[in-house]
Short mmCIF file of C-alpha atoms in Angstrom, two decimals:
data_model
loop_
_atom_site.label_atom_id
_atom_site.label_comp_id
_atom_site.label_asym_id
_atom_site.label_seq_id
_atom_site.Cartn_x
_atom_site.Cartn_y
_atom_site.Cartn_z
CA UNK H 1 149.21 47.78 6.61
CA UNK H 2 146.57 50.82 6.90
CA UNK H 3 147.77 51.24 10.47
CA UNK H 4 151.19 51.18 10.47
CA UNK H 5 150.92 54.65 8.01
CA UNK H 6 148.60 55.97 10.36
CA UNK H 7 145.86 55.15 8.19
CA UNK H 8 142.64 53.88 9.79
CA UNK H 9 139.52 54.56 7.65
CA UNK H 10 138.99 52.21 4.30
CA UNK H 11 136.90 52.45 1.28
CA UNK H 12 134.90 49.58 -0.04
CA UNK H 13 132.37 51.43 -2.78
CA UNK H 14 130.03 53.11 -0.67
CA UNK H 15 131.17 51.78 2.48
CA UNK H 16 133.77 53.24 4.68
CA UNK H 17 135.81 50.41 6.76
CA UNK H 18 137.27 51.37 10.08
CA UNK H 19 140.08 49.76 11.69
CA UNK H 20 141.03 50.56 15.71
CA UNK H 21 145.07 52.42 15.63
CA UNK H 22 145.38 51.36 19.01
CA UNK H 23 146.84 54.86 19.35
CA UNK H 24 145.95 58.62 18.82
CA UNK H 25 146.32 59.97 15.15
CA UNK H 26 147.24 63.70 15.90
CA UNK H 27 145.32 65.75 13.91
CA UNK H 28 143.02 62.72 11.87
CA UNK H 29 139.40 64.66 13.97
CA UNK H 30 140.79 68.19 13.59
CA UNK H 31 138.77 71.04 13.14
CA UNK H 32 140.70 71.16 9.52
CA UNK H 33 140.26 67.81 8.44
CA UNK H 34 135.97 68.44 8.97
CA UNK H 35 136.55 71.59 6.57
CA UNK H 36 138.73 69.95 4.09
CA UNK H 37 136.23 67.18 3.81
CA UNK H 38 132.63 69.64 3.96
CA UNK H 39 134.75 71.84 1.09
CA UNK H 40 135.37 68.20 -0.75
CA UNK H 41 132.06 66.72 -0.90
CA UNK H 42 129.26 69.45 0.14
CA UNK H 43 130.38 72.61 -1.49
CA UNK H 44 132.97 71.49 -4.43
CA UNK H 45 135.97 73.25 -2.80
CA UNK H 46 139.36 71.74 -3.04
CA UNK H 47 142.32 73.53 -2.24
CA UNK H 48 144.47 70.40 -3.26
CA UNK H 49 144.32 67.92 -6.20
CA UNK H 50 144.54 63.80 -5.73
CA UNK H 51 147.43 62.11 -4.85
CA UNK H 52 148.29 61.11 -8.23
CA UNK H 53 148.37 65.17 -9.59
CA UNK H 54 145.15 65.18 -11.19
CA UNK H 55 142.23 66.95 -10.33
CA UNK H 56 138.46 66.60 -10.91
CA UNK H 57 136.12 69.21 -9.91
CA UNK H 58 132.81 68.35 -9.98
CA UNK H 59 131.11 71.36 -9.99
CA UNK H 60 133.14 72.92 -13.54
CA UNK H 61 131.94 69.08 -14.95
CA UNK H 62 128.49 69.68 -14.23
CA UNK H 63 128.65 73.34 -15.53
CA UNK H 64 129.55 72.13 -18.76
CA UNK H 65 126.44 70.03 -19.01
CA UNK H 66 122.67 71.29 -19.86
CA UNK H 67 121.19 68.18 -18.83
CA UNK H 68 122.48 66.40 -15.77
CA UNK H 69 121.44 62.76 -15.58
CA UNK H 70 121.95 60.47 -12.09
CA UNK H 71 124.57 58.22 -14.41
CA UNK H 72 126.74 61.07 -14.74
CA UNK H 73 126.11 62.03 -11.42
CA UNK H 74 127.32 58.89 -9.90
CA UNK H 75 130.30 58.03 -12.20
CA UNK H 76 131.51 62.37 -11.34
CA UNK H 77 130.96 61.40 -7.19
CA UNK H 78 132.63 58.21 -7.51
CA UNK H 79 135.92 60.30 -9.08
CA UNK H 80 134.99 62.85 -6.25
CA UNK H 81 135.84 60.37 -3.79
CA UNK H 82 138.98 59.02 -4.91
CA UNK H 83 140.31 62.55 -4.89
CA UNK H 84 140.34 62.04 -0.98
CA UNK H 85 141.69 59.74 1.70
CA UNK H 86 138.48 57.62 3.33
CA UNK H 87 137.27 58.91 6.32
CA UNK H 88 133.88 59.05 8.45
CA UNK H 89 133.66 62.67 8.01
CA UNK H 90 133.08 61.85 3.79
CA UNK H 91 129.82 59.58 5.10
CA UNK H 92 129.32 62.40 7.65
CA UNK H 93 129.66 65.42 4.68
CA UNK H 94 127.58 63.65 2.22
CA UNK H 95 124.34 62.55 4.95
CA UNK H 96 124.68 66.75 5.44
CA UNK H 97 124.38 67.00 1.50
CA UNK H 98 121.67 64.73 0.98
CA UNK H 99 119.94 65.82 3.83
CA UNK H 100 120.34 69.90 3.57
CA UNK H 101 120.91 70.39 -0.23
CA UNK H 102 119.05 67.86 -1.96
CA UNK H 103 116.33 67.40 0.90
CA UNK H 104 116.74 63.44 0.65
CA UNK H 105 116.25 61.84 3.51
CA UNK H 106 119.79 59.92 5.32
CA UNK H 107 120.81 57.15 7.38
CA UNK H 108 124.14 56.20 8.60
CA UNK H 109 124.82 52.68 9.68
CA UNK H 110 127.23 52.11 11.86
CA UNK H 111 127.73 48.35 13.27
CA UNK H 112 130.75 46.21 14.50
CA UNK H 113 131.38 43.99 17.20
CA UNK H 114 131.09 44.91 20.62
CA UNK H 115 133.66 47.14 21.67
CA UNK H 116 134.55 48.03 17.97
CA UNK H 117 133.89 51.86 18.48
CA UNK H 118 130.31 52.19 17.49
CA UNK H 119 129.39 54.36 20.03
CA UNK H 120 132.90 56.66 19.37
CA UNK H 121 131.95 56.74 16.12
CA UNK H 122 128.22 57.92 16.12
CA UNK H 123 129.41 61.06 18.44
CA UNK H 124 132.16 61.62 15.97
CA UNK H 125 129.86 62.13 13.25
CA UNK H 126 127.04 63.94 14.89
CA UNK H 127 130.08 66.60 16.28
CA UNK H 128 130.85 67.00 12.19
CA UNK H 129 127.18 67.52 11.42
CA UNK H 130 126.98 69.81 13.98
CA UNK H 131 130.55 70.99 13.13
CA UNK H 132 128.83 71.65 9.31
CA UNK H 133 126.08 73.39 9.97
CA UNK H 134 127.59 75.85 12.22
CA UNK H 135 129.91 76.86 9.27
CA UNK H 136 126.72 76.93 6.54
CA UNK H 137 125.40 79.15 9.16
CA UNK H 138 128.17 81.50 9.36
CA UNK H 139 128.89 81.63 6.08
CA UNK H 140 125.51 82.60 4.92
CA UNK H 141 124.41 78.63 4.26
CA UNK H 142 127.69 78.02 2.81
CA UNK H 143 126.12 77.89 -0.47
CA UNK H 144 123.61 75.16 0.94
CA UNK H 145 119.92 75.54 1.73
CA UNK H 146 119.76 74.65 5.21
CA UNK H 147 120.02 78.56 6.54
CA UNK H 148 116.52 79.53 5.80
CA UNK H 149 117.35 83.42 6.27
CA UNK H 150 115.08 84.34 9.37
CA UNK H 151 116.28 84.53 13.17
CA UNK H 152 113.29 82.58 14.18
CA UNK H 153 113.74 79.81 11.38
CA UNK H 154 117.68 79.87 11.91
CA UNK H 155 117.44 79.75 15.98
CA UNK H 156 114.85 76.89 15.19
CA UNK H 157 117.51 74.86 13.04
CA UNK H 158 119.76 75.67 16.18
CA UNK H 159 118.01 73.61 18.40
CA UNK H 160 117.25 70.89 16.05
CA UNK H 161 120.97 70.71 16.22
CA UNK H 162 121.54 71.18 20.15
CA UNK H 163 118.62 68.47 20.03
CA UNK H 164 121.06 65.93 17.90
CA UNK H 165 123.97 66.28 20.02
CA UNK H 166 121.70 66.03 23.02
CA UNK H 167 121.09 62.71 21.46
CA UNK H 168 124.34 60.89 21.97
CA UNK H 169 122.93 59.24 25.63
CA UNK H 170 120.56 57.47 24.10
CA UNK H 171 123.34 55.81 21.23
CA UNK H 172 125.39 55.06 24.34
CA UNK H 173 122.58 53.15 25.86
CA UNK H 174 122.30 51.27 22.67
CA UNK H 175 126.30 51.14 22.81
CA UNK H 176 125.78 49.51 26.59
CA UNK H 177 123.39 46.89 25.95
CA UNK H 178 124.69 43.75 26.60
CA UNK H 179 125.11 41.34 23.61
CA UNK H 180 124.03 37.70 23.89
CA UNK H 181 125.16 34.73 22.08
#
């Protein structure tokens, strides 16, 4: 039972699988956890190996390769991601790498039944995006591309970020509408 260890996120491939607690997880949308997952899968930083003692770094497989071609790519992020417990802020971290690093566009869907936590779940995600791109900023990009080096550009990307956040009234209008049968 994923709940009874405190365990509410699932992966299916891709897809991450939420489940409601029906209590508070201490600690599960810390400040902490949104680093340890940005370090994981946007900038190739673990502190910590997998559960099982092993550890694959992506970034020291990819060094060791001249030519880097998407079927590695795929079968060195699917490893990346069993490294780590599921968890929206892995869908969250790699929409920021798509999006910032390798200038791919992103969509997140989230869907469920009403009541499921849609609406929870959208805000908790655009906080870690926001939550991401504060610490690229402050660390000089974080070794991503998103802080363009000027005040103007970077107090531009600012407000496309206030803008985001600003954002969440209009999912909880979606997250309102009444659902017919």
């Amino acid at each position: 039972n994923m709940n009874a260890d405190d365990e509410p996120y699932l992966r299916v491939g891709d897809i991450i699988v939420a489940t409601n607690p029906f209590h508070w997880i201490e600690g599960l949308y810390s400040p902490a956890r949104q680093l340890e997952y940005a370090n994981h899968f946007i900038w190739n930083q673990d502190d910590d190996s997998s559960t099982d003692g092993s550890s694959i770094h992506s970034s020291s497989v990819h060094s060791n390769s001249a030519h880097h071609n998407s079927k590695y790519s795929s079968l060195t992020s699917k490893y990346q991601k069993l490294q780590i417990p599921p968890h929206i802020y892995e869908t969250s971290s790699l929409a920021y790498k798509g999006l910032a690093m390798e200038r791919k566009n992103q969509a997140i869907l989230v869907t469920g039944e009403s009541g499921a936590g849609k609406t929870e779940t959208v805000k908790i995600i655009m906080s870690h995006l926001a939550h991401i791109h504060s610490i690229a900023g402050a660390n000089g990009s974080g070794g991503s591309v998103v802080s363009s080096g000027t005040a103007k550009e970077d107090d531009e990307e600012g407000k496309i970020i206030n803008v985001l956040l600003e954002s969440n009234p209009v999912f909880e209008a979606f997250g309102n509408a009444q659902t017919l049968r």
